[in-house]
CSV table of C-alpha atoms in Angstrom, one decimal:
chain,number,residue,atom,x,y,z
A,1,MET,CA,0.0,0.0,0.0
A,2,SER,CA,1.4,3.3,-1.1
A,3,ARG,CA,1.3,6.0,1.5
A,4,PRO,CA,1.3,9.9,1.1
A,5,PRO,CA,4.6,11.6,1.0
A,6,LEU,CA,6.0,13.8,3.8
A,7,LEU,CA,4.4,17.2,3.8
A,8,THR,CA,6.9,19.9,2.5
A,9,ARG,CA,4.5,22.7,3.5
A,10,ILE,CA,1.9,23.0,6.2
A,11,PRO,CA,-1.7,22.9,4.9
A,12,ASP,CA,-4.2,25.1,6.4
A,13,ALA,CA,-6.1,22.1,7.8
A,14,ILE,CA,-3.4,21.7,10.3
A,15,ALA,CA,-4.5,24.7,12.6
A,16,ALA,CA,-3.7,23.1,16.0
A,17,VAL,CA,-1.4,20.2,17.4
A,18,PRO,CA,-4.0,17.4,17.4
A,19,ASP,CA,-4.6,18.0,13.7
A,20,TYR,CA,-1.3,16.3,13.0
A,21,ALA,CA,-2.4,12.9,14.2
A,22,THR,CA,-4.4,12.3,11.1
A,23,TYR,CA,-1.5,13.0,8.8
A,24,ALA,CA,0.8,11.0,10.8
A,25,ARG,CA,-1.3,7.8,10.8
A,26,GLU,CA,-1.8,7.9,7.1
A,27,ARG,CA,2.1,8.0,6.7
A,28,LEU,CA,3.0,5.1,9.0
A,29,ASP,CA,2.6,1.3,8.8
A,30,PRO,CA,-0.3,0.4,11.0
A,31,ALA,CA,1.9,-1.7,13.4
A,32,ILE,CA,4.2,1.4,13.7
A,33,TRP,CA,1.3,3.7,14.4
A,34,ALA,CA,0.2,1.2,17.1
A,35,TYR,CA,3.6,1.3,18.8
A,36,LEU,CA,4.1,5.0,18.6
A,37,ASP,CA,0.5,6.1,19.6
A,38,GLY,CA,-0.6,3.2,21.6
A,39,ALA,CA,-0.5,2.9,25.5
A,40,ALA,CA,-0.9,0.1,28.0
A,41,GLY,CA,-3.9,-2.1,28.7
A,42,ASP,CA,-7.2,-0.4,27.9
A,43,GLU,CA,-5.4,2.9,27.4
A,44,LEU,CA,-7.4,4.7,30.1
A,45,SER,CA,-4.5,6.5,31.7
A,46,ALA,CA,-3.6,7.8,28.3
A,47,ARG,CA,-6.9,9.1,27.8
A,48,TRP,CA,-7.5,10.5,31.3
A,49,ASN,CA,-4.1,12.6,30.8
A,50,ARG,CA,-6.0,14.5,28.1
A,51,GLU,CA,-9.3,14.7,29.9
A,52,ALA,CA,-7.7,16.1,33.2
A,53,TRP,CA,-6.3,19.2,31.3
A,54,GLU,CA,-9.7,19.6,29.6
A,55,ARG,CA,-11.5,19.6,32.9
A,56,LEU,CA,-9.5,22.5,34.2
A,57,ARG,CA,-10.8,25.9,33.6
A,58,LEU,CA,-9.1,29.4,33.4
A,59,HIS,CA,-9.8,32.5,35.1
A,60,GLY,CA,-9.6,35.2,32.4
A,61,ARG,CA,-8.5,38.7,33.3
A,62,VAL,CA,-9.2,41.9,31.3
A,63,LEU,CA,-7.1,45.3,30.8
A,64,ALA,CA,-4.0,43.9,32.2
A,65,ASP,CA,-0.7,45.5,30.8
A,66,VAL,CA,1.3,42.6,29.4
A,67,ALA,CA,3.1,44.5,26.8
A,68,GLY,CA,6.8,43.3,26.6
A,69,GLY,CA,6.0,39.9,28.1
A,70,ASP,CA,7.8,36.8,27.2
A,71,THR,CA,8.0,32.9,27.9
A,72,ALA,CA,11.7,32.5,28.6
A,73,LEU,CA,13.2,30.5,31.4
A,74,THR,CA,16.4,28.9,32.7
A,75,LEU,CA,16.4,25.2,33.8
A,76,PHE,CA,19.4,23.3,35.1
A,77,GLY,CA,21.7,25.8,33.4
A,78,SER,CA,19.9,25.8,30.0
A,79,ARG,CA,18.3,28.9,28.7
A,80,LEU,CA,15.0,28.1,27.0
A,81,GLU,CA,12.6,30.3,25.0
A,82,HIS,CA,9.4,28.8,26.2
A,83,PRO,CA,8.5,25.9,28.7
A,84,VAL,CA,7.9,23.3,26.3
A,85,LEU,CA,10.5,20.6,25.8
A,86,LEU,CA,10.6,17.5,23.7
A,87,ALA,CA,10.4,14.5,25.8
A,88,PRO,CA,12.6,11.4,25.4
A,89,VAL,CA,11.0,9.0,22.9
A,90,ALA,CA,12.5,5.8,21.7
A,91,TYR,CA,13.2,4.8,18.1
A,92,GLN,CA,12.3,8.0,16.3
A,93,ARG,CA,13.5,6.7,13.0
A,94,LEU,CA,10.2,4.8,13.0
A,95,ALA,CA,8.5,8.0,12.3
A,96,HIS,CA,11.2,9.5,9.9
A,97,PRO,CA,14.3,8.6,8.5
A,98,ASP,CA,16.2,11.3,10.3
A,99,GLY,CA,14.7,10.3,13.6
A,100,GLU,CA,16.1,12.2,16.5
A,101,LEU,CA,18.4,14.4,14.4
A,102,ALA,CA,15.3,16.0,12.7
A,103,ALA,CA,13.6,16.5,16.3
A,104,ALA,CA,16.6,18.1,17.6
A,105,ARG,CA,17.0,20.4,14.6
A,106,ALA,CA,13.4,21.5,15.3
A,107,ALA,CA,14.0,22.2,18.9
A,108,ALA,CA,17.0,24.2,18.1
A,109,ALA,CA,15.2,26.4,15.6
A,110,LEU,CA,12.4,27.2,18.2
A,111,GLY,CA,14.6,27.5,21.3
A,112,ALA,CA,13.3,24.2,23.1
A,113,GLY,CA,15.0,21.8,25.2
A,114,PHE,CA,15.5,18.2,23.7
A,115,VAL,CA,15.7,15.1,26.0
A,116,LEU,CA,17.3,12.2,24.1
A,117,SER,CA,16.2,8.7,24.9
A,118,THR,CA,18.7,5.7,25.8
A,119,LEU,CA,16.7,3.9,23.3
A,120,ALA,CA,17.2,6.6,20.6
A,121,SER,CA,17.7,5.3,17.1
A,122,VAL,CA,20.6,7.8,16.6
A,123,GLU,CA,23.8,7.9,18.8
A,124,LEU,CA,23.9,10.5,21.3
A,125,GLU,CA,27.2,11.9,20.1
A,126,ALA,CA,25.6,12.6,16.6
A,127,VAL,CA,22.8,14.6,18.1
A,128,ALA,CA,25.2,16.6,20.2
A,129,ALA,CA,27.5,17.3,17.1
A,130,LEU,CA,24.6,19.0,15.2
A,131,PRO,CA,25.4,22.7,14.3
A,132,ASP,CA,23.5,24.8,16.7
A,133,ALA,CA,22.4,21.9,18.7
A,134,PRO,CA,19.5,22.7,21.1
A,135,PRO,CA,19.9,22.5,24.8
A,136,LEU,CA,20.4,18.6,25.4
A,137,TRP,CA,19.6,16.5,28.4
A,138,PHE,CA,20.1,12.7,28.3
A,139,GLN,CA,17.4,10.2,29.5
A,140,LEU,CA,18.9,7.1,31.1
A,141,TYR,CA,17.3,3.7,31.6
A,142,CYS,CA,19.5,2.1,34.3
A,143,GLN,CA,21.2,-0.8,32.7
A,144,PRO,CA,21.2,-4.3,34.3
A,145,GLU,CA,25.0,-3.9,34.6
A,146,ARG,CA,26.3,-0.8,36.4
A,147,ALA,CA,29.3,-0.7,34.0
A,148,ALA,CA,26.9,-0.1,31.2
A,149,SER,CA,25.0,2.7,33.0
A,150,VAL,CA,28.2,4.5,33.8
A,151,GLU,CA,29.4,4.2,30.3
A,152,LEU,CA,26.1,5.9,29.0
A,153,VAL,CA,26.4,8.7,31.6
A,154,GLN,CA,30.2,9.3,30.7
A,155,ARG,CA,29.4,9.5,27.0
A,156,ALA,CA,26.6,11.9,27.7
A,157,GLU,CA,28.8,14.1,29.9
A,158,ALA,CA,31.6,14.1,27.3
A,159,ALA,CA,29.1,15.1,24.4
A,160,GLY,CA,28.0,18.1,26.3
A,161,TYR,CA,24.5,17.2,27.7
A,162,SER,CA,23.7,19.3,30.5
A,163,ALA,CA,21.3,17.2,32.6
A,164,LEU,CA,20.5,13.5,33.2
A,165,VAL,CA,16.8,12.4,33.2
A,166,VAL,CA,16.5,9.1,35.1
A,167,THR,CA,13.4,7.4,34.1
A,168,VAL,CA,12.2,5.4,37.3
A,169,ASP,CA,8.7,4.3,36.3
A,170,ALA,CA,9.4,1.6,33.5
A,171,PRO,CA,11.8,-1.1,34.8
A,172,LEU,CA,9.9,-3.4,32.6
A,173,ALA,CA,7.7,-2.8,29.6
A,174,GLY,CA,3.9,-2.3,29.9
A,175,ILE,CA,1.3,-4.6,28.6
A,176,ARG,CA,0.4,-2.8,25.5
A,177,ASN,CA,-2.4,-4.6,23.7
A,178,ARG,CA,-2.8,-2.5,20.6
A,179,GLU,CA,0.8,-2.8,19.8
A,180,ARG,CA,0.7,-6.6,20.3
A,181,ARG,CA,-2.5,-7.0,18.3
A,182,ALA,CA,-0.9,-5.1,15.4
A,183,GLY,CA,2.2,-7.4,15.6
A,184,PHE,CA,4.8,-4.6,16.0
A,185,ARG,CA,8.5,-5.5,15.7
A,186,LEU,CA,11.3,-3.1,15.0
A,187,PRO,CA,12.0,-3.0,11.3
A,188,PRO,CA,15.5,-3.6,9.8
A,189,GLY,CA,17.7,-0.5,10.3
A,190,VAL,CA,16.0,0.7,13.4
A,191,SER,CA,17.6,-0.2,16.8
A,192,ALA,CA,18.8,1.3,20.2
A,193,ALA,CA,22.0,3.0,18.7
A,194,ASN,CA,23.4,3.8,22.1
A,195,LEU,CA,23.3,0.4,23.6
A,196,ARG,CA,26.7,-0.9,22.5
A,197,HIS,CA,26.6,-4.1,24.6
A,198,GLY,CA,23.0,-5.0,23.7
A,199,GLN,CA,21.5,-4.5,26.9
A,200,THR,CA,17.9,-3.1,27.2
A,201,PRO,CA,16.0,-2.2,30.4
A,202,PHE,CA,13.3,-4.7,29.6
A,203,ALA,CA,15.2,-7.9,28.8
A,204,PRO,CA,14.0,-10.9,30.4
A,205,GLY,CA,16.3,-13.1,32.5
A,206,SER,CA,16.4,-16.9,32.2
A,207,ALA,CA,13.3,-19.0,32.7
A,208,GLN,CA,12.2,-18.7,36.3
A,209,ALA,CA,9.0,-19.2,38.3
A,210,SER,CA,8.0,-15.8,37.6
A,211,LEU,CA,9.2,-13.8,34.6
A,212,VAL,CA,8.5,-10.5,36.4
A,213,PHE,CA,9.8,-11.1,40.0
A,214,ASP,CA,12.3,-13.7,39.5
A,215,GLY,CA,13.4,-12.5,36.1
A,216,ILE,CA,13.1,-8.9,34.9
A,217,MET,CA,12.8,-7.3,38.4
A,218,ARG,CA,15.9,-9.0,39.9
A,219,THR,CA,18.1,-6.5,37.9
A,220,ALA,CA,15.6,-3.4,38.1
A,221,PRO,CA,16.8,-0.3,39.7
A,222,THR,CA,15.9,0.6,43.4
A,223,TRP,CA,16.6,3.6,45.7
A,224,ARG,CA,20.1,2.0,46.3
A,225,GLU,CA,20.7,2.2,42.6
A,226,LEU,CA,19.8,5.9,42.5
A,227,ASP,CA,22.1,6.6,45.5
A,228,TRP,CA,24.9,4.9,43.5
A,229,LEU,CA,24.1,6.9,40.5
A,230,LEU,CA,24.0,10.2,42.1
A,231,ASP,CA,27.7,9.7,43.0
A,232,GLN,CA,28.7,8.7,39.4
A,233,THR,CA,27.7,11.9,37.6
A,234,ARG,CA,28.5,15.6,37.9
A,235,LEU,CA,25.3,16.4,36.0
A,236,PRO,CA,21.9,17.4,37.6
A,237,VAL,CA,19.9,14.3,38.0
A,238,ILE,CA,16.2,14.9,37.4
A,239,LEU,CA,13.7,11.7,38.2
A,240,LYS,CA,11.1,11.0,35.5
A,241,GLY,CA,8.0,8.9,36.3
A,242,ILE,CA,7.0,10.4,39.7
A,243,VAL,CA,3.2,10.3,40.6
A,244,SER,CA,3.5,9.8,44.3
A,245,PRO,CA,4.1,12.6,46.8
A,246,GLU,CA,5.9,9.9,48.9
A,247,ASP,CA,8.2,9.0,46.2
A,248,ALA,CA,8.9,12.8,45.7
A,249,ALA,CA,9.8,13.1,49.2
A,250,LEU,CA,12.3,10.2,49.1
A,251,ALA,CA,13.9,11.6,45.9
A,252,LEU,CA,14.5,15.0,47.6
A,253,GLU,CA,16.0,13.3,50.6
A,254,ARG,CA,18.7,11.8,48.2
A,255,GLY,CA,19.5,15.2,46.6
A,256,VAL,CA,17.9,14.9,43.1
A,257,ALA,CA,17.9,18.2,41.2
A,258,GLY,CA,14.5,18.0,39.8
A,259,LEU,CA,11.3,15.7,39.2
A,260,ILE,CA,9.2,14.9,36.2
A,261,VAL,CA,5.6,14.1,37.2
A,262,SER,CA,4.6,11.5,34.5
A,263,ASN,CA,2.8,8.2,34.1
A,264,HIS,CA,4.8,7.5,31.0
A,265,GLY,CA,2.1,8.6,28.7
A,266,GLY,CA,0.0,5.6,30.0
A,267,ARG,CA,2.3,3.2,28.3
A,268,VAL,CA,3.5,1.3,31.4
A,269,LEU,CA,0.7,0.9,33.9
A,270,ASP,CA,-2.8,1.6,33.0
A,271,THR,CA,-5.2,3.2,35.5
A,272,LEU,CA,-2.6,5.4,37.0
A,273,PRO,CA,-4.0,8.9,37.7
A,274,ALA,CA,-3.5,11.6,35.1
A,275,SER,CA,-0.4,13.6,35.3
A,276,ALA,CA,-2.5,16.7,35.9
A,277,GLU,CA,-4.3,15.1,38.9
A,278,ALA,CA,-0.9,13.9,40.5
A,279,LEU,CA,0.8,17.2,39.9
A,280,PRO,CA,-0.6,19.4,42.8
A,281,ALA,CA,0.1,17.1,45.7
A,282,ILE,CA,3.6,16.6,44.6
A,283,ALA,CA,4.2,20.4,44.1
A,284,GLU,CA,2.9,20.8,47.6
A,285,ARG,CA,5.2,18.2,49.1
A,286,VAL,CA,8.2,19.7,47.0
A,287,ALA,CA,7.3,23.2,48.1
A,288,GLY,CA,9.6,24.8,45.5
A,289,ARG,CA,12.8,23.0,46.6
A,290,VAL,CA,13.5,21.7,43.3
A,291,PRO,CA,12.0,22.3,39.7
A,292,ILE,CA,9.0,20.2,38.7
A,293,LEU,CA,8.2,19.3,35.1
A,294,VAL,CA,5.1,17.4,33.8
A,295,ASP,CA,4.2,15.4,30.7
A,296,GLY,CA,1.1,13.5,29.5
A,297,GLY,CA,-1.6,14.8,27.5
A,298,ILE,CA,-0.3,18.2,26.7
A,299,ARG,CA,-1.9,19.3,23.3
A,300,ARG,CA,-2.8,23.0,23.8
A,301,GLY,CA,-0.9,26.2,25.0
A,302,THR,CA,-3.7,26.4,27.6
A,303,ASP,CA,-2.5,23.0,28.9
A,304,VAL,CA,0.9,24.4,29.3
A,305,LEU,CA,-0.4,27.5,31.4
A,306,LYS,CA,-2.6,25.1,33.5
A,307,ALA,CA,0.4,23.0,34.3
A,308,LEU,CA,2.5,26.0,35.3
A,309,ALA,CA,-0.4,27.3,37.5
A,310,LEU,CA,-0.4,23.8,39.3
A,311,GLY,CA,3.2,24.2,40.2
A,312,ALA,CA,5.2,23.0,37.3
A,313,SER,CA,8.1,25.0,35.8
A,314,ALA,CA,7.9,23.5,32.3
A,315,VAL,CA,6.2,20.7,30.5
A,316,LEU,CA,7.3,18.0,28.0
A,317,ILE,CA,5.5,16.6,24.9
A,318,GLY,CA,6.0,13.3,23.3
A,319,ARG,CA,3.2,12.0,21.0
A,320,PRO,CA,2.5,15.5,19.6
A,321,TYR,CA,5.9,15.9,18.1
A,322,LEU,CA,6.3,12.5,17.0
A,323,HIS,CA,3.0,13.1,14.9
A,324,GLY,CA,4.6,16.3,13.4
A,325,LEU,CA,7.9,14.2,12.8
A,326,ALA,CA,6.0,11.6,10.9
A,327,ALA,CA,3.9,13.9,8.9
A,328,ALA,CA,6.5,16.5,7.9
A,329,GLY,CA,10.0,15.9,9.4
A,330,ALA,CA,11.7,18.7,11.2
A,331,LEU,CA,9.2,21.1,9.8
A,332,GLY,CA,6.4,19.4,11.5
A,333,VAL,CA,8.1,19.2,14.8
A,334,ALA,CA,9.0,23.0,14.7
A,335,HIS,CA,5.4,23.7,13.7
A,336,VAL,CA,4.1,21.8,16.7
A,337,LEU,CA,6.4,23.8,18.9
A,338,LYS,CA,5.4,27.1,17.3
A,339,MET,CA,1.7,26.6,17.7
A,340,LEU,CA,2.1,25.6,21.4
A,341,ARG,CA,4.2,28.7,22.2
A,342,GLU,CA,1.8,30.9,20.4
A,343,GLU,CA,-1.1,29.4,22.1
A,344,LEU,CA,0.7,29.8,25.5
A,345,GLU,CA,1.4,33.5,24.8
A,346,VAL,CA,-2.3,34.1,24.0
A,347,ALA,CA,-3.6,32.3,27.1
A,348,MET,CA,-1.0,34.3,29.3
A,349,ALA,CA,-2.1,37.5,27.8
A,350,LEU,CA,-5.8,36.8,28.4
A,351,THR,CA,-5.2,35.8,32.0
A,352,GLY,CA,-3.1,38.8,32.8
A,353,CYS,CA,0.3,37.1,32.8
A,354,ALA,CA,3.2,38.8,31.1
A,355,ARG,CA,5.7,36.4,32.1
A,356,LEU,CA,6.1,32.7,33.5
A,357,ALA,CA,6.6,34.0,37.0
A,358,ASP,CA,3.2,35.7,37.1
A,359,ILE,CA,1.4,32.3,36.4
A,360,GLY,CA,-0.1,30.9,39.7
A,361,PRO,CA,-3.1,29.2,41.1
A,362,GLY,CA,-5.1,32.4,40.5
A,363,VAL,CA,-5.0,31.6,36.8
A,364,LEU,CA,-7.4,28.6,37.4
A,365,TRP,CA,-11.1,29.1,37.7
A,366,ARG,CA,-12.2,28.2,41.3
A,367,PRO,CA,-16.0,28.2,41.6
């Protein structure tokens, strides 16, 4: 079956970020679409992520003087033009031949931060070597062998990545029924380019009484592993995958530099609460001691505003920019970021916020 070519210009029909999904699906093999867009189980958490932002209402303000406002911020030493970062997403060459290179170019053009996955389909050094590379953070899946984890961290440090994002909510793959029904397999030419020794965070052990408890989880990271890892790097360490205030407190005790509130886009454990629902309690427990970011279901600039009002410093997007990548390469990713920033600016202006520091709980409607 022939598929439409990549877009070389953005049609008027793409007026908002969600519009890209249709164009992406038309251009991808059904099994690849099931992998990239699917989630765990009945995909309830993925749906709730979106619905939670939709339920929140904004408190509009009029006649505010917001002339000269901006959306800039600094996070972990990186100057960003707006609080929308590209989340770590594996195997981006499934969506476009240039994969992570195209996404990184788009991030650079739009002043966005880019978080590269351990399971990227492009080597981390190649992304860092791009001319005018964006602010880069490296996402780490702790490997079964500590030496392999250290090697990845040292490579990221040497290449100039400025923060380490340690994903802690996916020690094993979620039960993704849609992906399985579609028969997804990595096609030839797409692999985890950074795993030089062939490890993956999801590799089962030998046959045991329980594949989970006696197999995969025997080498899964624990708080002890985090304590060890913090001593192995000079980079600020950000934990990704926090939905519990108790876990946030344990992370702070160990000296992490930041947290990302996330249910992994609903891809690991279904029926976890939406990120927007988990964020307020975590922000209360953290009480401003470290920056908090959030992902999951962000599709509008108003969602970004709501996230900041609930206590986040910035947000990450995953599926939306993959849709842009699949439809139009770097152009599509850049367009997704541009629309979100413009919508955020409009939302800020109409709620009386000239700068990100002006965004607080008062932006949200309280009956």
